[in-house]
PDB file of C-alpha atoms in Angstrom:
ATOM      1  CA  ARG S  27     -44.165   0.215  12.943  1.00 34.00           C
ATOM      2  CA  ARG S  28     -43.354  -1.961   9.977  1.00 38.00           C
ATOM      3  CA  HIS S  29     -43.528  -1.780   6.230  1.00 38.00           C
ATOM      4  CA  ILE S  30     -45.312  -4.798   4.791  1.00 42.00           C
ATOM      5  CA  ARG S  31     -45.497  -6.023   1.234  1.00 43.00           C
ATOM      6  CA  ALA S  32     -47.949  -8.881   1.304  1.00 42.00           C
ATOM      7  CA  ASP S  33     -47.701 -10.473  -2.071  1.00 40.00           C
ATOM      8  CA  ARG S  34     -46.004 -13.888  -2.107  1.00 38.00           C
ATOM      9  CA  ALA S  35     -42.664 -14.129  -0.319  1.00 35.00           C
ATOM     10  CA  GLU S  36     -42.373 -10.371   0.174  1.00 45.00           C
ATOM     11  CA  LEU S  37     -42.977 -10.186   3.912  1.00 55.00           C
ATOM     12  CA  GLY S  38     -40.245  -8.337   5.760  1.00 61.00           C
ATOM     13  CA  GLY S  39     -37.589 -10.452   7.441  1.00 64.00           C
ATOM     14  CA  ASP S  40     -39.180 -10.150  10.876  1.00 78.00           C
ATOM     15  CA  LEU S  41     -42.499 -11.448   9.451  1.00 85.00           C
ATOM     16  CA  ARG S  42     -41.190 -14.280   7.298  1.00 85.00           C
ATOM     17  CA  GLY S  43     -42.449 -17.604   8.641  1.00 93.00           C
ATOM     18  CA  ARG S  44     -45.256 -15.960  10.626  1.00 95.00           C
ATOM     19  CA  VAL S  45     -49.007 -15.995  10.052  1.00 97.00           C
ATOM     20  CA  VAL S  46     -50.004 -12.398   9.320  1.00 94.00           C
ATOM     21  CA  VAL S  47     -53.451 -10.826   9.645  1.00 95.00           C
ATOM     22  CA  LEU S  48     -54.021  -7.465   7.974  1.00 91.00           C
ATOM     23  CA  ASN S  49     -57.169  -5.910   9.391  1.00 90.00           C
ATOM     24  CA  PHE S  50     -58.490  -2.855   7.538  1.00 87.00           C
ATOM     25  CA  TRP S  51     -60.908  -0.924   9.727  1.00 85.00           C
ATOM     26  CA  ALA S  52     -62.429   2.503  10.244  1.00 83.00           C
ATOM     27  CA  THR S  53     -63.316   4.482  13.334  1.00 82.00           C
ATOM     28  CA  TRP S  54     -66.904   4.958  12.114  1.00 83.00           C
ATOM     29  CA  CYS S  55     -67.440   1.198  11.575  1.00 85.00           C
ATOM     30  CA  VAL S  56     -69.509  -0.464  14.338  1.00 91.00           C
ATOM     31  CA  PRO S  57     -68.426  -4.075  13.547  1.00 95.00           C
ATOM     32  CA  CYS S  58     -64.811  -2.860  13.517  1.00 90.00           C
ATOM     33  CA  LYS S  59     -65.172  -1.497  17.036  1.00 87.00           C
ATOM     34  CA  ARG S  60     -66.230  -4.962  18.250  1.00 92.00           C
ATOM     35  CA  GLU S  61     -63.621  -6.819  16.202  1.00 95.00           C
ATOM     36  CA  LEU S  62     -60.541  -4.752  17.086  1.00 92.00           C
ATOM     37  CA  PRO S  63     -60.449  -5.671  20.818  1.00 92.00           C
ATOM     38  CA  LEU S  64     -61.002  -9.350  19.915  1.00 96.00           C
ATOM     39  CA  LEU S  65     -58.103  -9.272  17.448  1.00 96.00           C
ATOM     40  CA  ASP S  66     -55.905  -7.581  20.020  1.00 95.00           C
ATOM     41  CA  ARG S  67     -56.661 -10.213  22.692  1.00 95.00           C
ATOM     42  CA  TYR S  68     -56.213 -13.050  20.174  1.00 98.00           C
ATOM     43  CA  TYR S  69     -52.879 -11.600  19.094  1.00 97.00           C
ATOM     44  CA  GLY S  70     -51.767 -11.427  22.728  1.00 96.00           C
ATOM     45  CA  LEU S  71     -52.546 -15.122  23.167  1.00 96.00           C
ATOM     46  CA  GLN S  72     -51.063 -16.328  19.870  1.00 97.00           C
ATOM     47  CA  LYS S  73     -48.098 -14.056  19.105  1.00 95.00           C
ATOM     48  CA  ASP S  74     -45.638 -16.549  20.592  1.00 96.00           C
ATOM     49  CA  ALA S  75     -47.135 -19.229  18.323  1.00 96.00           C
ATOM     50  CA  GLY S  76     -46.172 -17.149  15.273  1.00 96.00           C
ATOM     51  CA  LEU S  77     -49.089 -14.753  14.787  1.00 97.00           C
ATOM     52  CA  SER S  78     -48.703 -11.135  13.714  1.00 95.00           C
ATOM     53  CA  VAL S  79     -51.728  -8.844  13.445  1.00 94.00           C
ATOM     54  CA  PHE S  80     -51.757  -5.334  12.031  1.00 89.00           C
ATOM     55  CA  ALA S  81     -54.669  -2.914  12.278  1.00 86.00           C
ATOM     56  CA  ILE S  82     -54.717  -0.524   9.327  1.00 83.00           C
ATOM     57  CA  THR S  83     -57.120   2.403   9.458  1.00 79.00           C
ATOM     58  CA  THR S  84     -58.780   3.585   6.291  1.00 72.00           C
ATOM     59  CA  GLU S  85     -58.407   7.125   5.016  1.00 63.00           C
ATOM     60  CA  GLY S  86     -61.917   7.982   6.234  1.00 61.00           C
ATOM     61  CA  SER S  87     -60.905   7.445   9.866  1.00 63.00           C
ATOM     62  CA  LEU S  88     -59.637   9.932  12.417  1.00 65.00           C
ATOM     63  CA  PRO S  89     -56.237  11.575  11.878  1.00 66.00           C
ATOM     64  CA  LEU S  90     -53.280   9.505  13.047  1.00 66.00           C
ATOM     65  CA  TYR S  91     -52.502  11.778  16.008  1.00 70.00           C
ATOM     66  CA  LYS S  92     -55.999  11.100  17.400  1.00 72.00           C
ATOM     67  CA  LEU S  93     -55.484   7.336  17.048  1.00 71.00           C
ATOM     68  CA  LYS S  94     -52.179   7.216  18.935  1.00 74.00           C
ATOM     69  CA  PRO S  95     -53.830   6.671  22.369  1.00 72.00           C
ATOM     70  CA  LEU S  96     -55.779   3.721  20.954  1.00 73.00           C
ATOM     71  CA  PHE S  97     -52.695   2.129  19.415  1.00 74.00           C
ATOM     72  CA  ALA S  98     -50.726   2.754  22.611  1.00 77.00           C
ATOM     73  CA  ALA S  99     -53.328   0.743  24.567  1.00 81.00           C
ATOM     74  CA  MET S 100     -53.259  -2.214  22.148  1.00 85.00           C
ATOM     75  CA  GLN S 101     -50.789  -5.088  22.157  1.00 87.00           C
ATOM     76  CA  MET S 102     -50.709  -5.428  18.385  1.00 86.00           C
ATOM     77  CA  PRO S 103     -48.598  -2.968  16.434  1.00 76.00           C
ATOM     78  CA  SER S 104     -49.905  -0.405  14.017  1.00 69.00           C
ATOM     79  CA  ALA S 105     -48.626  -0.472  10.463  1.00 62.00           C
ATOM     80  CA  ARG S 106     -47.286   2.607   8.734  1.00 52.00           C
ATOM     81  CA  SER S 107     -47.242   1.389   5.147  1.00 51.00           C
ATOM     82  CA  ILE S 108     -49.025  -1.509   3.481  1.00 62.00           C
ATOM     83  CA  ARG S 109     -48.415  -2.427  -0.138  1.00 61.00           C
ATOM     84  CA  GLY S 110     -49.838  -5.391  -1.979  1.00 60.00           C
ATOM     85  CA  PRO S 111     -52.595  -6.782  -4.161  1.00 58.00           C
ATOM     86  CA  TYR S 112     -55.493  -6.207  -1.797  1.00 54.00           C
ATOM     87  CA  GLY S 113     -58.138  -5.036  -4.217  1.00 52.00           C
ATOM     88  CA  PRO S 114     -60.446  -2.146  -3.444  1.00 51.00           C
ATOM     89  CA  ILE S 115     -61.335  -1.554   0.197  1.00 58.00           C
ATOM     90  CA  ASP S 116     -63.839   1.227  -0.788  1.00 60.00           C
ATOM     91  CA  GLY S 117     -65.773   1.440   2.444  1.00 59.00           C
ATOM     92  CA  ALA S 118     -66.025  -2.331   2.865  1.00 84.00           C
ATOM     93  CA  VAL S 119     -64.697  -2.510   6.392  1.00 88.00           C
ATOM     94  CA  PRO S 120     -63.692  -4.452   8.206  1.00 93.00           C
ATOM     95  CA  THR S 121     -61.732  -6.312   5.560  1.00 91.00           C
ATOM     96  CA  ASN S 122     -59.284  -9.004   6.629  1.00 93.00           C
ATOM     97  CA  PHE S 123     -56.415 -10.647   4.791  1.00 91.00           C
ATOM     98  CA  VAL S 124     -54.567 -13.635   6.228  1.00 95.00           C
ATOM     99  CA  ILE S 125     -51.150 -14.602   4.903  1.00 93.00           C
ATOM    100  CA  GLY S 126     -49.715 -18.013   5.743  1.00 95.00           C
ATOM    101  CA  ARG S 127     -46.210 -18.787   6.957  1.00 95.00           C
ATOM    102  CA  ASP S 128     -45.317 -19.497   3.321  1.00 91.00           C
ATOM    103  CA  GLY S 129     -46.158 -15.925   2.284  1.00 89.00           C
ATOM    104  CA  VAL S 130     -49.288 -16.973   0.372  1.00 90.00           C
ATOM    105  CA  LEU S 131     -52.572 -15.140   0.823  1.00 90.00           C
ATOM    106  CA  ARG S 132     -54.883 -17.715   2.450  1.00 94.00           C
ATOM    107  CA  TYR S 133     -57.972 -15.659   3.283  1.00 94.00           C
ATOM    108  CA  ALA S 134     -59.498 -12.391   2.088  1.00 90.00           C
ATOM    109  CA  LYS S 135     -62.966 -11.221   3.023  1.00 91.00           C
ATOM    110  CA  ALA S 136     -64.869  -8.056   3.850  1.00 91.00           C
ATOM    111  CA  ALA S 137     -66.426  -9.190   7.118  1.00 94.00           C
ATOM    112  CA  ALA S 138     -65.674  -9.013  10.822  1.00 96.00           C
ATOM    113  CA  PHE S 139     -64.022 -11.958  12.522  1.00 97.00           C
ATOM    114  CA  ASP S 140     -65.584 -13.585  15.558  1.00 97.00           C
ATOM    115  CA  LEU S 141     -63.736 -16.011  17.829  1.00 97.00           C
ATOM    116  CA  ASP S 142     -64.934 -19.062  15.894  1.00 98.00           C
ATOM    117  CA  ASP S 143     -63.664 -17.537  12.625  1.00 97.00           C
ATOM    118  CA  LEU S 144     -60.275 -16.790  14.137  1.00 98.00           C
ATOM    119  CA  ASN S 145     -59.900 -20.326  15.472  1.00 98.00           C
ATOM    120  CA  ARG S 146     -61.144 -21.941  12.248  1.00 98.00           C
ATOM    121  CA  ILE S 147     -58.876 -19.896   9.982  1.00 98.00           C
ATOM    122  CA  LEU S 148     -55.790 -19.201  12.086  1.00 98.00           C
ATOM    123  CA  VAL S 149     -55.223 -22.298  14.224  1.00 98.00           C
ATOM    124  CA  PRO S 150     -54.508 -24.606  11.238  1.00 98.00           C
ATOM    125  CA  LEU S 151     -52.124 -22.007   9.776  1.00 98.00           C
ATOM    126  CA  LEU S 152     -50.339 -21.563  13.100  1.00 98.00           C
ATOM    127  CA  ARG S 153     -49.861 -25.346  13.266  1.00 97.00           C
ATOM    128  CA  GLU S 154     -48.029 -25.385   9.922  1.00 95.00           C
ATOM    129  CA  ARG S 155     -44.259 -25.503  10.066  1.00 89.00           C
ATOM    130  CA  ALA S 156     -42.448 -22.207   9.677  1.00 79.00           C
TER     131      ALA S 156
END
């Protein structure tokens, strides 16, 4: 578990120089249920290239103790605390934020990723120098 502050240049030391995806999701969200396994597989393939992905559940989701088995089965870590200028999430899930290696927010949208989106958005950022 990590604490993340995602405004410019405020990523924790272990995240500095990495491409970071913050995925806000909910257990009741059907597109989220399709997107989460895709993000987990993509993270598994790209983590050595400098990708970090965090799945953050919204307050309307199941209690944390009920989510532990899910997070235990995933490769990507869960995040305990997220602070930053994300704007309102208000039921608009999934919402994804992508932060480049330079600490700058590069993408923010309330929509589920598919594989083409991930490749189009993340591959160029992963090719940038750390």
